[in-house]
Amino acid sequence: MYWITSLTTASVSFIFFTSQEAEMALQCCYGGSTIQTLKLASIPSTAPLSSSAICSPFKTLTITPSAHLIKALSSPAAVVDSTTTHVVKPQWKAAIDFKSIVENKSAVAENLKNRNSTASLELVIELYERLLQLQKEVEDLRFERNTVANKMKGKVEPLERQRLIEEGKNLKEKLVTLEEDLIKLTDALQREAQCIPNMTHPDAPIGGEDSSTIRKTVGTPRDFTFSIKDHVQIGKELDLFDFDAAAEVSGSKFYYLKNEAVLLEMGLINWTLSEVMKRGFIPLTTPEIARSLVVEKCGFQPRGDNTQVYSIEGSDQCLIGTAEIPVGGIHMDSILADSSLPIKYVAFSHCFRTEAGAAGAATRGLYRVHQFSKVEMFILCRPEESNAYHEELIGIEEELFSKLGLHFKTLDMATEDLGAPAYRKYDIEAWMPGLGRYGEISSASNCTDYQSRRLGIRYRPESSTSPPTNTKKSKGRNLSPPEFVHTLNATACAVPRMLVCLLENYQQEDGSVVIPEPLRPFMGGIELITPKSN
């Protein structure tokens, strides 16, 4: 397989396919770079590729774009399996509101600046305006072609008929070329526009992580009268986990839980699920492998040297880094009934993260690992309700950690620390005395319609005043046009970091660890973890 483009100062040439194959040949990419696989191996042609995609030649299409269009359109957009010569189908396309981006150009530009985003708003607008122009040209040419075809339906002199045939042939050839340009331009626009992050809540602090503000502080650090141990030392003395054996079996940043630590993990999960279910959340266990396109639609990037996502070699699948991904995909490409909202899920899953670039004493032990158990809350709701549900989610998190007797602070995270989907994000950092610092144990994000526009999740508002739609389909009912839902997610319990907090905060001078009272019924009544006898 090899590149499909050649670039000169005057034009950019594309190796392309016939008009019937052109749409299938295009591929829309999110974020650029290469897929990280579980093993070092060549990328299969069936896997979604980045802007480094490659293709075999068939037909050459040449256009003369501006400097910005050269940048966007010079990225190859199709790939072919060299053994079967089948064209890979195009990737998904998000329902991005381009009109809103253009009309709110200044606000979008300011948002990109505040988030320290590298997305090119200027290029997106230029591509969009060019797309509108090209769509008009295609429509005009189709009208001319139809006019010529209609003239040939009646009685026409032989010479005139021959002239019309030639004219129709020329129009058809021009239309094929323009339609191929249109498909390519649409793909380039999607690729660039999907790099633009969500807008940001007006009250979110502007700047880097240090600019985040404290919303709330709960409790105070415990006053120890003896020498404090960290969770690694506590776990070793109480025989609760084994990092060395896990490193031999799986590699660094993996672990075995042993003895009471296993019961403590199960107790945390079951207690958390029971507490959240009391608030009307539907419990789920999820698939722990997801298609790459679902990962991308949720706003995560399974590509690049610093990706946090494990991609599976020889497939278009990834290991999930959070249950947010499979839960977000449950209602993909569907229209929900207004009466079904809000939908609240609480999901248990194992999570897998590469933790690319993570190193140092601050990440030792259980604090930053490649595989862990987590309970995640996820809400789908009406747009006007998402701010209120965001407050509900952070309130649930604060109540859970308060019941466990933890000292923590809730932060309103600054703009540069927000992920692309997040409109606003609250983090909770708990005091970890053995590590001598606060560590993040939870976050809660309002993603507004960023994910739903990509996942295709809408709802139909109940209304009796809307104009009637197609009478055959609606059977006389007045149906409101569907709108995109808002999505929110929040961590109820990330097990390894909760283990860090509980072991370090509840350690005793004699080496034992007290089990918080709410967890005891979920651990068979165990109240204390004590050192094992020889």
Short mmCIF file of C-alpha atoms in Angstrom, two decimals:
data_model
loop_
_atom_site.label_atom_id
_atom_site.label_comp_id
_atom_site.label_asym_id
_atom_site.label_seq_id
_atom_site.Cartn_x
_atom_site.Cartn_y
_atom_site.Cartn_z
CA MET A 1 0.00 0.00 0.00
CA TYR A 2 1.23 3.56 -0.66
CA TRP A 3 0.34 7.28 -0.66
CA ILE A 4 -2.50 8.50 -2.83
CA THR A 5 -1.49 12.14 -3.07
CA SER A 6 1.16 14.27 -4.68
CA LEU A 7 1.50 17.94 -3.78
CA THR A 8 2.96 20.85 -5.76
CA THR A 9 2.91 24.58 -5.15
CA ALA A 10 0.13 25.01 -7.70
CA SER A 11 -2.14 22.07 -7.10
CA VAL A 12 -2.71 18.89 -5.21
CA SER A 13 -3.34 15.65 -7.12
CA PHE A 14 -5.34 12.77 -5.67
CA ILE A 15 -5.28 9.15 -6.71
CA PHE A 16 -8.98 8.33 -6.72
CA PHE A 17 -11.66 5.88 -7.82
CA THR A 18 -14.73 6.01 -10.00
CA SER A 19 -17.68 8.10 -8.86
CA GLN A 20 -19.50 4.97 -7.70
CA GLU A 21 -16.55 3.93 -5.54
CA ALA A 22 -15.50 7.39 -4.44
CA GLU A 23 -17.75 7.67 -1.41
CA MET A 24 -16.68 4.25 -0.13
CA ALA A 25 -13.06 5.22 -0.61
CA LEU A 26 -13.19 8.18 1.70
CA GLN A 27 -12.21 7.90 5.32
CA CYS A 28 -12.91 10.45 8.01
CA CYS A 29 -10.34 10.52 10.83
CA TYR A 30 -10.28 11.88 14.37
CA GLY A 31 -7.16 13.37 15.74
CA GLY A 32 -4.52 12.00 13.37
CA SER A 33 -1.48 9.78 14.09
CA THR A 34 -1.14 6.02 14.28
CA ILE A 35 -3.02 3.29 16.07
CA GLN A 36 -1.25 1.88 19.10
CA THR A 37 -1.58 -1.91 18.99
CA LEU A 38 -1.14 -4.44 21.74
CA LYS A 39 1.77 -5.89 19.75
CA LEU A 40 4.11 -4.26 17.29
CA ALA A 41 2.63 -5.23 13.96
CA SER A 42 1.48 -3.75 10.67
CA ILE A 43 -1.92 -2.06 10.72
CA PRO A 44 -4.57 -4.19 8.98
CA SER A 45 -6.50 -2.63 6.13
CA THR A 46 -9.78 -3.20 7.97
CA ALA A 47 -8.72 -1.02 10.90
CA PRO A 48 -9.62 2.69 10.90
CA LEU A 49 -6.55 4.68 9.99
CA SER A 50 -5.43 8.19 10.61
CA SER A 51 -4.47 10.96 8.24
CA SER A 52 -1.51 8.76 7.30
CA ALA A 53 -3.82 6.37 5.42
CA ILE A 54 -2.61 4.93 2.12
CA CYS A 55 -4.12 3.69 -1.11
CA SER A 56 -3.52 2.01 -4.46
CA PRO A 57 -3.97 4.18 -7.60
CA PHE A 58 -6.93 4.00 -9.93
CA LYS A 59 -7.79 7.41 -11.29
CA THR A 60 -6.22 10.84 -10.79
CA LEU A 61 -8.28 13.86 -9.73
CA THR A 62 -6.64 17.29 -9.69
CA ILE A 63 -7.98 20.45 -8.02
CA THR A 64 -6.38 23.78 -7.17
CA PRO A 65 -7.23 24.69 -3.56
CA SER A 66 -5.97 27.51 -1.39
CA ALA A 67 -3.08 27.07 1.01
CA HIS A 68 -5.44 25.99 3.81
CA LEU A 69 -7.25 23.55 1.54
CA ILE A 70 -3.92 22.05 0.48
CA LYS A 71 -3.24 21.31 4.14
CA ALA A 72 -6.63 19.68 4.65
CA LEU A 73 -7.04 17.87 1.36
CA SER A 74 -3.51 16.55 1.04
CA SER A 75 -4.28 14.04 3.83
CA PRO A 76 -5.13 10.74 2.10
CA ALA A 77 -8.67 9.62 2.69
CA ALA A 78 -8.93 6.07 1.39
CA VAL A 79 -7.26 2.75 1.84
CA VAL A 80 -7.30 -0.46 -0.14
CA ASP A 81 -6.51 -4.02 0.89
CA SER A 82 -3.62 -4.96 -1.36
CA THR A 83 -4.67 -8.62 -1.39
CA THR A 84 -8.37 -8.23 -2.19
CA THR A 85 -8.44 -4.67 -3.66
CA HIS A 86 -11.64 -3.93 -1.68
CA VAL A 87 -12.05 -0.30 -0.69
CA VAL A 88 -12.45 0.36 3.04
CA LYS A 89 -15.75 2.02 3.91
CA PRO A 90 -15.69 5.65 5.07
CA GLN A 91 -15.69 6.33 8.78
CA TRP A 92 -18.51 7.95 10.73
CA LYS A 93 -19.50 11.59 10.41
CA ALA A 94 -20.59 13.74 13.33
CA ALA A 95 -23.69 15.94 13.18
CA ILE A 96 -21.66 19.10 13.73
CA ASP A 97 -23.51 22.41 13.68
CA PHE A 98 -21.30 24.22 11.16
CA LYS A 99 -23.71 27.13 10.86
CA SER A 100 -23.39 27.79 14.60
CA ILE A 101 -19.59 27.64 14.36
CA VAL A 102 -19.58 30.26 11.60
CA GLU A 103 -22.13 32.50 13.33
CA ASN A 104 -20.23 32.30 16.64
CA LYS A 105 -16.72 32.45 15.21
CA SER A 106 -15.36 34.81 17.88
CA ALA A 107 -16.71 32.73 20.77
CA VAL A 108 -15.37 29.51 19.26
CA ALA A 109 -11.95 31.09 18.69
CA GLU A 110 -11.85 32.30 22.29
CA ASN A 111 -12.82 28.84 23.50
CA LEU A 112 -9.98 27.25 21.50
CA LYS A 113 -7.56 29.76 23.00
CA ASN A 114 -8.78 29.11 26.56
CA ARG A 115 -8.47 25.35 26.11
CA ASN A 116 -5.05 25.66 24.48
CA SER A 117 -6.44 23.68 21.53
CA THR A 118 -4.54 23.20 18.28
CA ALA A 119 -7.71 22.86 16.20
CA SER A 120 -7.84 25.21 13.18
CA LEU A 121 -11.08 27.20 13.20
CA GLU A 122 -9.96 29.21 10.16
CA LEU A 123 -9.50 26.03 8.15
CA VAL A 124 -12.87 24.62 9.23
CA ILE A 125 -14.69 27.78 8.14
CA GLU A 126 -12.80 27.92 4.83
CA LEU A 127 -13.64 24.29 4.09
CA TYR A 128 -17.29 24.84 5.04
CA GLU A 129 -17.66 27.87 2.79
CA ARG A 130 -16.00 26.01 -0.06
CA LEU A 131 -18.37 23.09 0.55
CA LEU A 132 -21.44 25.34 0.28
CA GLN A 133 -20.10 26.79 -2.97
CA LEU A 134 -19.38 23.36 -4.41
CA GLN A 135 -22.81 22.08 -3.40
CA LYS A 136 -24.36 24.97 -5.33
CA GLU A 137 -22.25 24.16 -8.38
CA VAL A 138 -23.30 20.50 -8.23
CA GLU A 139 -26.99 21.44 -7.92
CA ASP A 140 -26.74 23.83 -10.88
CA LEU A 141 -25.03 21.20 -13.01
CA ARG A 142 -27.63 18.60 -12.11
CA PHE A 143 -30.36 21.04 -13.14
CA GLU A 144 -28.64 21.60 -16.52
CA ARG A 145 -28.30 17.84 -17.05
CA ASN A 146 -31.98 17.28 -16.28
CA THR A 147 -32.98 20.11 -18.62
CA VAL A 148 -31.04 18.51 -21.48
CA ALA A 149 -32.58 15.13 -20.71
CA ASN A 150 -36.09 16.59 -20.79
CA LYS A 151 -35.46 18.21 -24.20
CA MET A 152 -34.60 14.81 -25.65
CA LYS A 153 -37.93 13.31 -24.58
CA GLY A 154 -39.84 15.06 -27.36
CA LYS A 155 -39.43 15.09 -31.12
CA VAL A 156 -35.98 16.43 -31.90
CA GLU A 157 -34.17 16.82 -35.21
CA PRO A 158 -31.29 14.32 -35.63
CA LEU A 159 -28.61 17.01 -35.60
CA GLU A 160 -30.13 18.66 -32.53
CA ARG A 161 -30.45 15.26 -30.80
CA GLN A 162 -26.78 14.56 -31.48
CA ARG A 163 -25.86 17.97 -30.06
CA LEU A 164 -27.94 17.31 -26.95
CA ILE A 165 -26.33 13.88 -26.52
CA GLU A 166 -22.86 15.45 -26.62
CA GLU A 167 -23.93 18.21 -24.25
CA GLY A 168 -25.41 15.67 -21.83
CA LYS A 169 -22.25 13.60 -21.96
CA ASN A 170 -20.09 16.62 -21.18
CA LEU A 171 -22.37 17.64 -18.31
CA LYS A 172 -22.24 14.11 -16.90
CA GLU A 173 -18.43 14.06 -16.95
CA LYS A 174 -18.26 17.46 -15.24
CA LEU A 175 -20.78 16.30 -12.65
CA VAL A 176 -18.77 13.16 -11.87
CA THR A 177 -15.68 15.30 -11.25
CA LEU A 178 -17.54 17.79 -9.05
CA GLU A 179 -19.24 15.04 -7.05
CA GLU A 180 -15.87 13.44 -6.35
CA ASP A 181 -14.55 16.85 -5.26
CA LEU A 182 -17.61 17.25 -3.03
CA ILE A 183 -17.08 13.90 -1.31
CA LYS A 184 -13.41 14.64 -0.72
CA LEU A 185 -14.16 18.11 0.61
CA THR A 186 -16.90 16.80 2.93
CA ASP A 187 -14.47 14.27 4.37
CA ALA A 188 -11.76 16.90 4.90
CA LEU A 189 -14.24 19.20 6.63
CA GLN A 190 -15.36 16.45 9.00
CA ARG A 191 -11.79 15.49 9.81
CA GLU A 192 -10.87 19.05 10.78
CA ALA A 193 -14.15 19.95 12.51
CA GLN A 194 -14.03 16.88 14.76
CA CYS A 195 -10.87 18.33 16.30
CA ILE A 196 -12.82 21.30 17.68
CA PRO A 197 -13.62 20.67 21.38
CA ASN A 198 -16.91 21.35 23.11
CA MET A 199 -17.72 24.86 24.21
CA THR A 200 -16.95 25.65 27.85
CA HIS A 201 -19.19 26.70 30.74
CA PRO A 202 -18.82 30.48 31.24
CA ASP A 203 -17.97 29.98 34.94
CA ALA A 204 -15.17 27.48 34.35
CA PRO A 205 -11.78 28.89 35.46
CA ILE A 206 -9.51 29.87 32.56
CA GLY A 207 -5.98 28.50 32.42
CA GLY A 208 -4.01 25.39 33.31
CA GLU A 209 -4.58 22.90 36.11
CA ASP A 210 -3.17 25.32 38.70
CA SER A 211 -5.99 27.73 37.85
CA SER A 212 -8.67 25.27 38.99
CA THR A 213 -10.69 26.56 41.92
CA ILE A 214 -11.85 24.78 45.10
CA ARG A 215 -15.64 24.46 45.29
CA LYS A 216 -15.82 22.59 48.57
CA THR A 217 -13.63 21.03 51.26
CA VAL A 218 -14.89 18.12 53.37
CA GLY A 219 -13.25 16.96 56.61
CA THR A 220 -9.68 17.49 57.81
CA PRO A 221 -6.53 15.36 57.56
CA ARG A 222 -6.23 12.73 60.28
CA ASP A 223 -3.71 13.56 63.00
CA PHE A 224 -1.40 10.54 63.27
CA THR A 225 0.59 9.95 66.48
CA PHE A 226 2.87 7.38 64.86
CA SER A 227 5.03 7.05 61.75
CA ILE A 228 2.83 6.91 58.65
CA LYS A 229 3.22 4.15 56.04
CA ASP A 230 2.13 4.35 52.42
CA HIS A 231 -0.23 1.78 50.91
CA VAL A 232 2.62 -0.14 49.25
CA GLN A 233 4.28 -0.84 52.59
CA ILE A 234 0.93 -1.52 54.30
CA GLY A 235 -0.05 -3.96 51.56
CA LYS A 236 3.26 -5.76 51.77
CA GLU A 237 3.09 -6.19 55.55
CA LEU A 238 -0.55 -7.32 55.48
CA ASP A 239 -0.03 -9.50 52.37
CA LEU A 240 -2.72 -7.67 50.40
CA PHE A 241 -1.14 -7.42 46.95
CA ASP A 242 1.77 -8.60 44.86
CA PHE A 243 3.35 -6.24 42.34
CA ASP A 244 6.45 -8.32 41.64
CA ALA A 245 4.64 -11.44 40.48
CA ALA A 246 2.25 -9.35 38.36
CA ALA A 247 5.22 -7.63 36.70
CA GLU A 248 6.63 -11.02 35.75
CA VAL A 249 3.29 -12.21 34.38
CA SER A 250 1.90 -9.06 32.76
CA GLY A 251 4.48 -6.26 32.99
CA SER A 252 4.87 -3.16 35.12
CA LYS A 253 1.84 -1.34 36.58
CA PHE A 254 -0.15 -4.57 37.02
CA TYR A 255 -0.95 -6.15 40.39
CA TYR A 256 -2.48 -9.09 42.21
CA LEU A 257 -4.92 -8.37 45.02
CA LYS A 258 -4.81 -10.92 47.85
CA ASN A 259 -6.67 -11.86 51.02
CA GLU A 260 -8.77 -9.02 52.52
CA ALA A 261 -7.89 -6.68 49.64
CA VAL A 262 -10.02 -8.87 47.35
CA LEU A 263 -12.95 -8.62 49.76
CA LEU A 264 -12.37 -4.89 50.08
CA GLU A 265 -12.57 -4.45 46.31
CA MET A 266 -15.79 -6.48 46.12
CA GLY A 267 -17.19 -4.63 49.12
CA LEU A 268 -16.46 -1.24 47.57
CA ILE A 269 -18.11 -2.23 44.29
CA ASN A 270 -21.24 -3.72 45.84
CA TRP A 271 -21.67 -0.94 48.40
CA THR A 272 -21.25 1.73 45.71
CA LEU A 273 -23.73 0.05 43.37
CA SER A 274 -26.31 -0.30 46.15
CA GLU A 275 -25.94 3.35 47.20
CA VAL A 276 -26.23 4.72 43.64
CA MET A 277 -29.13 2.43 42.74
CA LYS A 278 -31.11 3.99 45.61
CA ARG A 279 -31.08 7.19 43.55
CA GLY A 280 -32.79 5.62 40.54
CA PHE A 281 -29.77 4.48 38.52
CA ILE A 282 -30.05 1.32 36.40
CA PRO A 283 -27.18 -1.12 37.15
CA LEU A 284 -25.11 -2.44 34.25
CA THR A 285 -22.12 -4.57 33.53
CA THR A 286 -20.66 -3.67 30.16
CA PRO A 287 -18.58 -5.13 27.34
CA GLU A 288 -14.93 -4.30 27.97
CA ILE A 289 -14.06 -4.18 24.27
CA ALA A 290 -15.52 -1.49 22.02
CA ARG A 291 -15.22 -0.64 18.34
CA SER A 292 -12.75 2.11 17.56
CA LEU A 293 -15.48 4.30 16.06
CA VAL A 294 -17.47 4.21 19.33
CA VAL A 295 -14.32 5.15 21.26
CA GLU A 296 -13.81 8.09 18.89
CA LYS A 297 -17.44 9.17 19.01
CA CYS A 298 -17.23 9.38 22.80
CA GLY A 299 -14.31 11.79 22.42
CA PHE A 300 -11.36 9.48 23.10
CA GLN A 301 -8.49 9.04 20.67
CA PRO A 302 -7.28 5.46 20.08
CA ARG A 303 -4.39 6.83 18.01
CA GLY A 304 -1.14 8.59 18.68
CA ASP A 305 2.01 8.05 20.68
CA ASN A 306 0.39 9.31 23.90
CA THR A 307 -2.93 7.52 23.56
CA GLN A 308 -4.43 6.08 26.73
CA VAL A 309 -6.29 3.42 24.70
CA TYR A 310 -5.14 -0.12 23.96
CA SER A 311 -6.10 -1.08 20.39
CA ILE A 312 -6.39 -4.76 19.48
CA GLU A 313 -4.17 -5.94 16.68
CA GLY A 314 -5.94 -7.21 13.57
CA SER A 315 -9.30 -5.65 14.43
CA ASP A 316 -11.14 -2.34 14.73
CA GLN A 317 -11.63 -2.89 18.47
CA CYS A 318 -10.15 -1.36 21.63
CA LEU A 319 -10.07 -2.19 25.32
CA ILE A 320 -12.21 0.35 27.16
CA GLY A 321 -10.60 2.91 29.46
CA THR A 322 -13.93 3.65 31.16
CA ALA A 323 -17.49 2.27 31.15
CA GLU A 324 -18.53 5.66 29.77
CA ILE A 325 -17.67 4.32 26.30
CA PRO A 326 -19.88 1.20 26.13
CA VAL A 327 -22.65 2.89 28.11
CA GLY A 328 -22.59 5.85 25.72
CA GLY A 329 -22.97 3.40 22.83
CA ILE A 330 -26.10 1.68 24.16
CA HIS A 331 -28.46 4.20 22.53
CA MET A 332 -26.26 5.03 19.53
CA ASP A 333 -28.21 6.06 16.40
CA SER A 334 -31.57 6.11 18.15
CA ILE A 335 -34.40 8.51 18.99
CA LEU A 336 -35.54 8.27 22.61
CA ALA A 337 -39.02 9.03 23.88
CA ASP A 338 -39.26 12.25 25.86
CA SER A 339 -41.01 10.33 28.64
CA SER A 340 -37.98 8.02 29.03
CA LEU A 341 -35.66 10.86 30.06
CA PRO A 342 -33.61 11.13 32.12
CA ILE A 343 -31.97 7.73 31.72
CA LYS A 344 -29.51 7.03 34.54
CA TYR A 345 -27.03 4.17 34.47
CA VAL A 346 -24.48 2.96 37.00
CA ALA A 347 -22.04 0.58 35.34
CA PHE A 348 -19.35 -1.74 36.65
CA SER A 349 -16.45 -2.65 34.38
CA HIS A 350 -12.77 -3.36 34.24
CA CYS A 351 -10.82 -0.55 32.60
CA PHE A 352 -7.54 -0.55 30.69
CA ARG A 353 -5.23 2.40 30.10
CA THR A 354 -1.77 2.67 28.62
CA GLU A 355 -0.83 5.48 31.03
CA ALA A 356 1.58 6.73 28.37
CA GLY A 357 4.19 9.06 29.81
CA ALA A 358 3.26 8.29 33.44
CA ALA A 359 6.28 7.64 35.68
CA GLY A 360 7.83 8.64 38.98
CA ALA A 361 7.20 8.18 42.69
CA ALA A 362 3.83 9.95 42.48
CA THR A 363 2.46 7.09 40.35
CA ARG A 364 3.85 4.15 42.36
CA GLY A 365 1.83 1.28 43.71
CA LEU A 366 -1.90 1.28 43.00
CA TYR A 367 -2.18 4.96 42.19
CA ARG A 368 -1.64 4.59 38.43
CA VAL A 369 -2.08 1.14 36.89
CA HIS A 370 -2.93 -0.39 33.52
CA GLN A 371 -6.00 -2.39 34.62
CA PHE A 372 -8.54 -1.61 37.34
CA SER A 373 -12.17 -1.98 38.38
CA LYS A 374 -14.46 1.04 38.32
CA VAL A 375 -18.09 1.98 38.92
CA GLU A 376 -19.24 4.75 36.56
CA MET A 377 -22.43 6.83 36.53
CA PHE A 378 -23.86 7.99 33.19
CA ILE A 379 -26.91 10.16 32.49
CA LEU A 380 -28.79 11.01 29.28
CA CYS A 381 -31.15 13.96 29.73
CA ARG A 382 -32.87 16.94 28.12
CA PRO A 383 -30.55 19.88 27.31
CA GLU A 384 -32.10 22.23 29.84
CA GLU A 385 -31.55 19.71 32.65
CA SER A 386 -27.87 18.85 32.26
CA ASN A 387 -26.49 21.54 34.60
CA ALA A 388 -28.79 20.33 37.37
CA TYR A 389 -27.81 16.69 36.83
CA HIS A 390 -24.15 17.68 36.86
CA GLU A 391 -24.69 19.05 40.36
CA GLU A 392 -26.54 15.86 41.30
CA LEU A 393 -23.62 13.69 40.18
CA ILE A 394 -20.99 15.63 42.10
CA GLY A 395 -23.33 15.58 45.12
CA ILE A 396 -23.55 11.77 44.96
CA GLU A 397 -19.76 11.48 44.77
CA GLU A 398 -19.28 13.81 47.73
CA GLU A 399 -21.84 11.90 49.80
CA LEU A 400 -20.20 8.53 49.04
CA PHE A 401 -16.73 9.70 50.03
CA SER A 402 -18.06 11.47 53.12
CA LYS A 403 -19.70 8.24 54.29
CA LEU A 404 -16.31 6.54 53.98
CA GLY A 405 -14.82 9.21 56.24
CA LEU A 406 -12.38 10.63 53.67
CA HIS A 407 -10.94 14.14 53.72
CA PHE A 408 -11.25 15.62 50.21
CA LYS A 409 -11.71 18.76 48.18
CA THR A 410 -13.90 19.32 45.12
CA LEU A 411 -12.36 21.33 42.26
CA ASP A 412 -13.91 23.23 39.37
CA MET A 413 -11.37 22.29 36.71
CA ALA A 414 -9.75 24.95 34.54
CA THR A 415 -10.25 25.12 30.78
CA GLU A 416 -6.91 23.64 29.76
CA ASP A 417 -7.58 20.56 31.91
CA LEU A 418 -10.90 19.77 30.23
CA GLY A 419 -11.10 16.90 27.77
CA ALA A 420 -12.59 17.65 24.35
CA PRO A 421 -16.12 16.43 25.27
CA ALA A 422 -16.38 18.26 28.62
CA TYR A 423 -18.40 21.47 28.89
CA ARG A 424 -17.56 21.58 32.60
CA LYS A 425 -15.74 19.14 34.89
CA TYR A 426 -15.51 18.75 38.65
CA ASP A 427 -12.71 16.67 40.16
CA ILE A 428 -12.50 15.27 43.68
CA GLU A 429 -9.05 14.96 45.24
CA ALA A 430 -8.70 13.01 48.49
CA TRP A 431 -5.92 13.28 51.06
CA MET A 432 -3.54 10.31 50.89
CA PRO A 433 -1.34 10.58 54.00
CA GLY A 434 1.10 7.84 53.01
CA LEU A 435 1.80 9.57 49.71
CA GLY A 436 1.77 12.94 51.48
CA ARG A 437 -0.50 14.65 48.95
CA TYR A 438 -3.97 14.92 47.50
CA GLY A 439 -4.78 12.52 44.68
CA GLU A 440 -7.65 12.52 42.20
CA ILE A 441 -10.21 9.84 43.02
CA SER A 442 -13.16 10.97 40.93
CA SER A 443 -14.46 13.39 38.32
CA ALA A 444 -17.88 14.45 37.02
CA SER A 445 -18.32 15.92 33.53
CA ASN A 446 -21.18 17.56 31.67
CA CYS A 447 -20.58 16.83 27.96
CA THR A 448 -23.75 18.61 26.74
CA ASP A 449 -24.47 17.43 23.14
CA TYR A 450 -20.84 16.84 22.13
CA GLN A 451 -21.07 13.04 22.43
CA SER A 452 -24.71 12.70 21.37
CA ARG A 453 -24.02 14.51 18.06
CA ARG A 454 -21.31 11.97 17.34
CA LEU A 455 -23.19 8.95 18.68
CA GLY A 456 -26.47 10.00 17.04
CA ILE A 457 -28.54 9.97 20.24
CA ARG A 458 -31.65 12.15 20.04
CA TYR A 459 -35.02 12.44 21.72
CA ARG A 460 -38.37 13.70 20.48
CA PRO A 461 -39.85 16.39 22.75
CA GLU A 462 -43.52 15.94 23.53
CA SER A 463 -45.45 18.79 21.95
CA SER A 464 -48.95 19.34 20.62
CA THR A 465 -48.15 22.64 18.93
CA SER A 466 -45.57 21.45 16.41
CA PRO A 467 -46.55 21.43 12.72
CA PRO A 468 -47.57 18.03 11.33
CA THR A 469 -44.87 15.92 9.70
CA ASN A 470 -45.37 13.28 6.99
CA THR A 471 -48.99 12.20 7.54
CA LYS A 472 -48.38 8.64 6.32
CA LYS A 473 -45.69 8.09 8.93
CA SER A 474 -47.19 10.12 11.77
CA LYS A 475 -50.77 8.93 11.16
CA GLY A 476 -52.12 12.39 11.87
CA ARG A 477 -50.07 13.04 15.01
CA ASN A 478 -48.08 16.23 15.44
CA LEU A 479 -44.47 15.22 16.07
CA SER A 480 -41.75 17.59 17.21
CA PRO A 481 -38.41 17.36 15.41
CA PRO A 482 -35.87 15.27 17.35
CA GLU A 483 -33.18 17.03 19.37
CA PHE A 484 -29.84 15.82 20.68
CA VAL A 485 -29.76 14.70 24.31
CA HIS A 486 -27.10 15.85 26.76
CA THR A 487 -24.77 13.27 28.31
CA LEU A 488 -22.98 13.34 31.67
CA ASN A 489 -20.58 10.94 33.36
CA ALA A 490 -19.06 10.63 36.83
CA THR A 491 -16.87 8.14 38.67
CA ALA A 492 -18.58 6.63 41.69
CA CYS A 493 -15.66 4.38 42.65
CA ALA A 494 -12.25 3.81 41.04
CA VAL A 495 -11.14 0.83 43.13
CA PRO A 496 -7.31 1.12 43.21
CA ARG A 497 -7.29 4.75 44.36
CA MET A 498 -10.01 4.02 46.90
CA LEU A 499 -7.80 1.25 48.25
CA VAL A 500 -4.95 3.76 48.53
CA CYS A 501 -7.19 6.16 50.49
CA LEU A 502 -8.67 3.56 52.82
CA LEU A 503 -5.44 1.75 53.63
CA GLU A 504 -3.49 4.94 54.29
CA ASN A 505 -6.18 6.83 56.19
CA TYR A 506 -7.35 3.90 58.34
CA GLN A 507 -3.94 2.43 59.24
CA GLN A 508 -3.28 1.80 62.93
CA GLU A 509 -0.10 1.94 64.98
CA ASP A 510 -0.01 -1.87 65.41
CA GLY A 511 0.03 -2.34 61.59
CA SER A 512 -3.66 -3.19 61.23
CA VAL A 513 -6.22 -1.34 59.09
CA VAL A 514 -9.78 -0.52 60.19
CA ILE A 515 -12.58 -1.21 57.70
CA PRO A 516 -15.01 1.76 57.40
CA GLU A 517 -18.34 0.85 58.92
CA PRO A 518 -20.47 1.16 55.71
CA LEU A 519 -18.33 -1.50 54.00
CA ARG A 520 -18.39 -4.11 56.76
CA PRO A 521 -21.75 -5.72 55.79
CA PHE A 522 -20.35 -6.15 52.27
CA MET A 523 -17.20 -7.88 53.56
CA GLY A 524 -18.80 -10.56 55.69
CA GLY A 525 -18.62 -8.42 58.82
CA ILE A 526 -14.82 -7.96 58.78
CA GLU A 527 -13.93 -4.92 60.89
CA LEU A 528 -10.14 -5.06 60.92
CA ILE A 529 -7.34 -6.27 58.65
CA THR A 530 -4.55 -7.58 60.85
CA PRO A 531 -1.02 -8.82 60.13
CA LYS A 532 -0.84 -12.51 59.18
CA SER A 533 0.90 -14.90 61.56
CA ASN A 534 3.92 -16.76 60.23
#
